CSV table of C-alpha atoms and ligand atoms in Angstrom, one decimal:
chain,number,residue,atom,x,y,z
F,18,MET,CA,37.2,-25.2,112.4
F,19,ASN,CA,34.5,-24.2,113.8
F,20,GLU,CA,31.5,-26.1,114.9
F,21,VAL,CA,28.4,-26.3,112.9
F,22,TYR,CA,25.0,-27.1,115.3
F,23,LEU,CA,21.9,-27.7,113.4
F,24,ILE,CA,19.1,-26.0,115.6
F,25,MET,CA,15.1,-27.3,114.5
F,26,ALA,CA,12.8,-24.9,115.9
F,27,PRO,CA,9.6,-26.8,116.3
F,28,ILE,CA,7.0,-26.2,113.5
F,29,LEU,CA,4.6,-23.9,114.4
F,30,GLN,CA,0.9,-25.2,114.7
F,31,SER,CA,-1.6,-24.2,117.4
F,32,GLU,CA,-2.7,-20.6,116.7
F,33,TYR,CA,-2.2,-20.6,120.7
F,34,ILE,CA,2.2,-19.6,121.9
F,35,GLU,CA,1.8,-18.8,125.6
F,36,PRO,CA,4.9,-15.5,125.9
F,37,GLU,CA,6.3,-17.5,127.6
F,38,GLN,CA,7.7,-20.2,124.9
F,39,TYR,CA,8.6,-16.7,123.1
F,40,VAL,CA,12.3,-16.8,124.8
F,41,LYS,CA,14.8,-19.4,125.0
F,42,ASN,CA,17.4,-17.7,127.9
F,43,PRO,CA,17.0,-19.5,130.8
F,44,HIS,CA,19.5,-16.1,132.5
F,45,LEU,CA,16.4,-13.9,131.8
F,46,ASP,CA,13.7,-15.3,134.9
F,47,THR,CA,17.1,-14.5,137.4
F,48,MET,CA,17.3,-10.4,136.6
F,49,GLU,CA,15.2,-8.5,138.3
F,50,GLU,CA,14.9,-5.8,136.1
F,51,ASP,CA,15.2,-6.3,132.7
F,52,ILE,CA,16.6,-2.6,130.1
F,53,LEU,CA,15.7,-3.3,126.2
F,54,TYR,CA,18.2,-0.6,125.9
F,55,HIS,CA,17.7,0.2,122.5
F,56,PHE,CA,13.6,0.9,122.9
F,57,ASN,CA,14.7,3.7,125.9
F,58,LEU,CA,12.4,0.9,127.8
F,59,SER,CA,12.6,-1.6,130.9
F,60,THR,CA,10.6,-3.2,133.0
F,61,LYS,CA,11.4,-1.4,136.1
F,62,ASN,CA,10.2,1.8,134.2
F,63,HIS,CA,7.2,1.3,132.4
F,64,ASN,CA,4.5,-1.1,132.5
F,65,LEU,CA,5.1,-2.9,129.5
F,66,PRO,CA,1.8,-5.3,129.7
F,67,ALA,CA,0.0,-1.8,130.1
F,68,MET,CA,1.6,-0.1,127.3
F,69,PHE,CA,1.9,-3.2,124.7
F,70,GLY,CA,-0.2,-6.0,126.7
F,71,ASP,CA,-3.2,-6.0,123.4
F,72,ILE,CA,-0.4,-5.6,120.6
F,73,LYS,CA,-1.7,-8.7,118.0
F,74,PHE,CA,0.0,-7.2,114.9
F,75,VAL,CA,3.8,-6.1,114.1
F,76,CYS,CA,5.2,-4.8,111.5
F,77,VAL,CA,8.8,-3.7,110.8
F,78,GLY,CA,11.2,-2.1,108.4
F,79,GLY,CA,13.8,-0.1,107.8
F,80,SER,CA,13.6,3.2,107.4
F,81,ALA,CA,12.2,5.5,110.8
F,82,ASN,CA,9.9,7.8,108.4
F,83,ARG,CA,8.3,4.7,106.5
F,84,MET,CA,6.5,3.1,109.6
F,85,ARG,CA,5.7,6.4,111.0
F,86,ALA,CA,4.2,6.7,108.1
F,87,PHE,CA,3.3,3.0,108.6
F,88,ALA,CA,1.5,3.6,111.9
F,89,GLN,CA,-0.1,6.6,110.7
F,90,PHE,CA,-2.2,4.7,108.3
F,91,ILE,CA,-3.4,1.6,110.1
F,92,HIS,CA,-4.4,4.3,112.3
F,93,GLN,CA,-7.0,5.3,109.0
F,94,GLU,CA,-7.0,2.1,108.4
F,95,LEU,CA,-8.7,0.8,111.4
F,96,GLU,CA,-10.7,3.9,111.6
F,97,LEU,CA,-9.1,4.7,115.6
F,98,PRO,CA,-10.2,7.4,117.1
F,99,GLY,CA,-7.5,11.0,118.0
F,100,ASN,CA,-5.7,12.9,115.1
F,101,VAL,CA,-3.2,11.0,113.4
F,102,GLU,CA,-0.5,13.6,114.2
F,103,ASP,CA,-0.8,12.8,117.9
F,104,ILE,CA,0.9,9.7,117.3
F,105,ARG,CA,4.1,9.9,119.3
F,106,ASP,CA,7.7,7.8,119.1
F,107,ILE,CA,7.5,5.4,121.9
F,108,CYS,CA,11.6,5.1,122.1
F,109,GLU,CA,11.7,9.1,121.6
F,110,GLY,CA,14.3,8.3,123.8
F,111,THR,CA,17.5,6.6,121.8
F,112,ASP,CA,17.9,7.3,118.1
F,113,ARG,CA,18.3,3.5,117.4
F,114,TYR,CA,15.0,2.9,116.8
F,115,SER,CA,11.5,4.0,116.4
F,116,MET,CA,8.4,2.3,117.3
F,117,TYR,CA,4.6,3.5,117.1
F,118,LYS,CA,1.6,2.1,118.7
F,119,VAL,CA,-1.5,2.6,116.8
F,120,GLY,CA,-4.2,-0.1,118.6
F,121,PRO,CA,-3.5,-4.0,118.7
F,122,VAL,CA,-0.7,-2.5,115.6
F,123,LEU,CA,3.2,-2.3,116.9
F,124,SER,CA,5.0,-0.3,113.6
F,125,ILE,CA,8.5,-0.4,114.0
F,126,SER,CA,11.8,0.8,112.4
F,127,HIS,CA,14.5,-1.9,112.0
F,128,GLY,CA,17.4,0.3,110.0
F,129,MET,CA,19.8,-1.6,107.4
F,130,GLY,CA,21.2,-4.7,107.8
F,131,VAL,CA,21.2,-8.3,109.5
F,132,PRO,CA,23.5,-6.7,113.1
F,133,SER,CA,20.5,-3.4,113.0
F,134,ILE,CA,17.4,-5.5,112.6
F,135,SER,CA,18.7,-8.6,115.4
F,136,ILE,CA,19.5,-6.1,118.3
F,137,MET,CA,15.5,-4.6,117.5
F,138,LEU,CA,14.0,-8.1,117.7
F,139,HIS,CA,15.7,-9.3,120.8
F,140,GLU,CA,14.3,-6.5,122.6
F,141,LEU,CA,11.1,-6.5,120.7
F,142,ILE,CA,10.5,-10.1,121.4
F,143,LYS,CA,12.1,-10.1,125.1
F,144,LEU,CA,9.0,-7.3,124.7
F,145,LEU,CA,6.0,-8.5,123.5
F,146,TYR,CA,7.2,-11.6,126.3
F,147,HIS,CA,7.4,-9.5,129.4
F,148,ALA,CA,4.3,-7.8,128.3
F,149,HIS,CA,2.7,-11.7,128.4
F,150,CYS,CA,1.3,-10.4,124.2
F,151,ARG,CA,-0.1,-13.6,123.3
F,152,ASP,CA,-1.0,-14.7,119.0
F,153,VAL,CA,1.2,-12.2,117.9
F,154,MET,CA,1.8,-12.3,113.7
F,155,LEU,CA,5.5,-10.6,112.7
F,156,PHE,CA,5.3,-8.1,109.0
F,157,ARG,CA,8.4,-6.7,107.6
F,158,ILE,CA,7.4,-4.7,105.4
F,159,GLY,CA,10.3,-3.7,103.3
F,160,THR,CA,11.7,-2.7,99.1
F,161,SER,CA,14.7,-5.0,97.2
F,162,GLY,CA,15.8,-5.7,94.4
F,163,GLY,CA,14.3,-7.5,91.9
F,164,ILE,CA,15.0,-11.2,89.5
F,165,GLY,CA,13.5,-11.5,86.3
F,166,LEU,CA,10.0,-9.3,87.9
F,167,ALA,CA,9.2,-5.5,86.5
F,168,PRO,CA,9.7,-3.3,88.9
F,169,GLY,CA,6.9,-2.6,91.3
F,170,THR,CA,6.4,-6.2,91.7
F,171,VAL,CA,5.8,-7.8,95.8
F,172,VAL,CA,7.3,-10.4,96.8
F,173,ILE,CA,6.2,-12.8,99.7
F,174,THR,CA,9.1,-14.3,100.6
F,175,ASP,CA,8.5,-18.3,101.2
F,176,LYS,CA,11.7,-19.5,102.0
F,177,ALA,CA,14.4,-16.8,102.7
F,178,VAL,CA,17.9,-17.9,102.0
F,179,ASP,CA,21.4,-16.9,102.0
F,180,SER,CA,24.3,-15.8,99.3
F,181,PHE,CA,24.9,-19.1,99.4
F,182,PHE,CA,21.0,-20.2,98.2
F,183,ARG,CA,20.8,-21.9,101.6
F,184,PRO,CA,18.0,-21.6,103.5
F,185,GLN,CA,19.6,-20.6,106.5
F,186,PHE,CA,21.3,-18.5,109.2
F,187,GLU,CA,25.0,-18.6,110.6
F,188,GLN,CA,25.1,-17.1,113.9
F,189,VAL,CA,28.3,-16.7,115.5
F,190,VAL,CA,27.7,-17.7,119.0
F,191,LEU,CA,31.3,-18.3,121.7
F,192,GLY,CA,33.8,-18.8,118.6
F,193,LYS,CA,31.5,-21.8,116.9
F,194,VAL,CA,28.7,-21.7,113.9
F,195,ILE,CA,25.2,-22.0,115.2
F,196,ILE,CA,22.9,-22.7,111.9
F,197,ARG,CA,19.1,-22.3,112.0
F,198,SER,CA,16.0,-22.7,109.3
F,199,THR,CA,15.2,-19.7,107.6
F,200,GLU,CA,11.7,-20.9,107.1
F,201,LEU,CA,8.2,-18.8,107.3
F,202,ASP,CA,4.8,-19.1,107.4
F,203,ALA,CA,3.4,-21.1,104.8
F,204,GLY,CA,-0.2,-20.0,106.6
F,205,MET,CA,0.9,-17.0,106.7
F,206,ALA,CA,1.8,-16.4,103.0
F,207,GLN,CA,-1.0,-17.8,101.6
F,208,GLU,CA,-3.4,-15.6,103.3
F,209,LEU,CA,-0.7,-12.9,102.2
F,210,LEU,CA,-1.2,-13.9,98.2
F,211,GLN,CA,-5.1,-13.7,98.7
F,212,CYS,CA,-4.8,-11.1,100.2
F,213,SER,CA,-3.1,-9.6,97.0
F,214,ALA,CA,-5.9,-10.7,95.3
F,215,GLU,CA,-8.7,-8.7,96.2
F,216,LEU,CA,-5.8,-5.6,96.4
F,217,PRO,CA,-6.0,-5.2,92.2
F,218,HIS,CA,-3.5,-2.5,91.9
F,219,PHE,CA,-0.2,-3.9,91.7
F,220,PRO,CA,1.2,-7.8,91.5
F,221,THR,CA,2.6,-9.7,94.0
F,222,ILE,CA,4.7,-13.4,93.8
F,223,VAL,CA,5.6,-15.5,96.5
F,224,GLY,CA,8.8,-17.2,95.7
F,225,LYS,CA,12.4,-16.9,97.5
F,226,THR,CA,14.6,-14.4,99.3
F,227,MET,CA,18.4,-13.6,99.0
F,228,CYS,CA,19.3,-12.1,101.9
F,229,THR,CA,22.9,-9.9,101.9
F,230,HIS,CA,25.7,-8.4,104.0
F,231,ASP,CA,26.2,-6.0,102.1
F,232,PHE,CA,24.0,-4.0,99.0
F,233,TYR,CA,26.7,-3.3,96.5
F,234,GLU,CA,29.0,-6.1,95.4
F,235,GLY,CA,27.3,-8.6,98.2
F,236,GLN,CA,24.3,-8.4,96.2
F,237,GLY,CA,26.6,-8.6,93.0
F,238,ARG,CA,26.5,-4.5,91.9
F,239,LEU,CA,28.9,-3.4,89.5
F,240,ASP,CA,28.1,0.3,90.9
F,241,GLY,CA,29.9,-0.2,94.1
F,242,ALA,CA,33.5,1.7,95.0
F,243,LEU,CA,34.9,-1.5,94.8
F,244,CYS,CA,33.9,-4.5,91.9
F,245,SER,CA,35.9,-7.6,92.1
F,246,PHE,CA,33.7,-9.3,88.7
F,247,SER,CA,32.7,-8.9,85.2
F,248,THR,CA,29.2,-8.3,84.2
F,249,GLU,CA,28.7,-11.5,82.6
F,250,GLU,CA,29.9,-13.0,86.0
F,251,LYS,CA,27.0,-11.0,87.8
F,252,LEU,CA,24.8,-12.7,85.6
F,253,GLU,CA,25.5,-15.8,85.7
F,254,TYR,CA,25.3,-15.5,89.2
F,255,LEU,CA,21.8,-13.9,89.2
F,256,ARG,CA,20.7,-16.2,86.7
F,257,LYS,CA,21.6,-18.9,88.9
F,258,ALA,CA,19.8,-17.7,92.0
F,259,TYR,CA,16.5,-16.9,90.3
F,260,GLU,CA,17.0,-20.2,88.5
F,261,THR,CA,17.1,-21.8,92.3
F,262,GLY,CA,13.3,-19.6,93.0
F,263,ILE,CA,15.1,-16.2,94.3
F,264,ARG,CA,12.6,-13.7,93.5
F,265,ASN,CA,14.3,-10.5,95.1
F,266,ILE,CA,17.6,-9.3,97.3
F,267,GLU,CA,17.3,-7.5,100.4
F,268,MET,CA,19.6,-7.6,103.3
F,269,GLU,CA,17.6,-8.2,106.4
F,270,SER,CA,15.3,-11.9,106.3
F,271,THR,CA,17.1,-14.5,107.8
F,272,VAL,CA,17.3,-13.5,111.0
F,273,PHE,CA,14.4,-12.0,110.8
F,274,ALA,CA,13.3,-15.8,109.5
F,275,ALA,CA,14.8,-17.8,111.6
F,276,MET,CA,14.9,-15.7,115.1
F,277,CYS,CA,11.2,-15.9,114.8
F,278,ARG,CA,10.6,-19.1,114.2
F,279,VAL,CA,13.0,-20.3,116.4
F,280,CYS,CA,11.2,-18.3,118.7
F,281,ASN,CA,7.4,-19.3,118.0
F,282,LEU,CA,6.6,-15.9,116.3
F,283,LYS,CA,4.6,-16.6,113.4
F,284,ALA,CA,6.2,-14.2,110.7
F,285,ALA,CA,5.8,-12.5,106.8
F,286,VAL,CA,8.4,-10.5,105.3
F,287,ILE,CA,7.0,-9.1,102.1
F,288,CYS,CA,9.0,-6.9,100.2
F,289,VAL,CA,8.7,-4.5,96.8
F,290,THR,CA,10.9,-4.7,93.7
F,291,LEU,CA,12.5,-1.5,93.1
F,292,LEU,CA,14.5,-2.4,90.0
F,293,ASN,CA,14.9,-5.5,88.4
F,294,ARG,CA,18.6,-6.7,89.0
F,295,LEU,CA,18.7,-8.1,85.9
F,296,GLU,CA,18.4,-5.1,83.8
F,297,GLY,CA,20.4,-2.9,86.4
F,298,ASP,CA,22.3,-1.2,89.4
F,299,GLN,CA,21.5,2.0,89.9
F,300,ILE,CA,18.1,3.2,91.1
F,301,SER,CA,17.1,5.6,88.9
F,302,THR,CA,12.9,5.8,89.2
F,303,PRO,CA,11.5,9.1,90.5
F,304,HIS,CA,10.9,9.2,93.5
F,305,ASP,CA,7.3,10.0,93.2
F,306,VAL,CA,6.9,6.1,92.2
F,307,LEU,CA,9.4,4.9,94.5
F,308,LEU,CA,7.5,5.8,97.4
F,309,GLU,CA,3.7,4.7,95.2
F,310,TYR,CA,6.4,1.2,95.1
F,311,GLN,CA,6.8,1.2,99.1
F,312,GLN,CA,3.3,1.4,100.0
F,313,ARG,CA,2.4,-1.5,98.8
F,314,PRO,CA,3.5,-3.6,100.9
F,315,GLN,CA,1.5,-1.2,104.0
F,316,HIS,CA,-1.7,-1.6,101.8
F,317,LEU,CA,-0.8,-5.5,101.6
F,318,VAL,CA,-0.8,-6.1,104.6
F,319,ALA,CA,-3.2,-3.7,106.1
F,320,HIS,CA,-6.1,-5.4,103.8
F,321,PHE,CA,-5.0,-8.5,105.9
F,322,ILE,CA,-5.2,-7.0,109.7
F,323,LYS,CA,-8.3,-5.6,108.3
F,324,LYS,CA,-9.5,-9.3,107.0
F,325,ARG,CA,-8.4,-10.9,110.4
F,326,LEU,CA,-9.9,-7.9,112.8
F,327,GLY,CA,-13.1,-8.7,110.8
F,328,LEU,CA,-13.5,-5.0,109.6
F,329,ILE,CA,-13.7,-6.6,105.6
F,330,HIS,CA,-15.9,-9.4,104.8
F,331,GLU,CA,-14.4,-12.0,103.2
F,332,ASP,CA,-17.1,-12.1,100.1
F,333,VAL,CA,-16.7,-8.2,99.6
F,334,HIS,CA,-14.5,-7.1,96.0
F,335,GLN,CA,-13.2,-4.8,96.4
F,336,ASP,CA,-12.3,-2.0,93.3
U,413,R2B,C1,16.6,-3.0,101.2
U,413,R2B,O1,17.1,-1.7,101.4
U,413,R2B,C2,17.8,-1.8,102.3
U,413,R2B,C3,18.9,-1.0,101.4
U,413,R2B,O2,18.6,0.0,101.0
U,413,R2B,C4,18.4,-2.5,103.4
U,413,R2B,O3,18.1,-2.1,104.5
U,413,R2B,C5,17.1,-3.7,102.5
U,413,R2B,O4,16.8,-5.3,103.1
U,414,URA,N1,17.3,-3.1,98.5
U,414,URA,C1,18.5,-4.0,98.8
U,414,URA,O1,18.6,-4.7,99.5
U,414,URA,N2,18.5,-4.0,96.9
U,414,URA,C2,18.4,-3.7,96.5
U,414,URA,O2,18.5,-3.8,95.2
U,414,URA,C3,17.0,-2.7,96.5
U,414,URA,C4,16.8,-2.5,97.5
């Protein structure tokens, strides 16, 4: 039987975390050069502090196109000089991930699923460390399947849970299972909820998010190439999930929450629901409606960032 460890991360109390506290790896100090292979960046070939030292907000999402669109949107929202069409993919030497820097905001794609986002996060967290970035906040903006919610609802995650509804992420290391807590920053979630009240265009709630390792059978779908359960069994599982407070299902939140927590980085997960899983499995909503849904987490995070940068005053209500 595998040994099980519970690694407790320190509670995030201070706003001012030193970059040295992001990484938890003594071997890094002994390395002459660190090659961030999947970003096509390295500590020898790039001046990472000059390129990234002013980053305060990192937004990650599955698709490269969506994260480029987000970078262009943020550029407009922050009223930065220059043309949005000139924003370049910093990782263009590799097609694994795309990365765009817009003022203090970094926008990065992470692909689909835990292994893909986990590789990206290792390199991102080392990047923030090498670049001496301070007081950074991370946001995952994505899509999800809702449970008992109208499609288009935005869910701000309070806890990411696994397929057994446990607030933990299991990583196998040297043949042993390491368990890490998946609690997210409560202050950021509340601040985002407050931001949503100032943007009255879409419903937003706070709830638990279930992270699975598959889109089809793993999320209880009846429409995959394989399905080993009945409609009743599917609905029983989803209803149980709902009873424990789970409001949406996606595929990256547990490892995102766990890695940010261990690395002392404040983080939030904001996903729009594309469908109500109690009513179906196929995503049949028209493309233009889906595109508008996917902009909702972007609008919410943009509002948060603008408030943090003092570009919106607390007492101004926007319609
Ligand atoms: C949400 O959407 C993707 C699957 O369609 C996956 O990356 C996720 O978490
Ligand atoms: N992403 C998911 O992981 N599941 C859904 O149902 C929709 C988007």
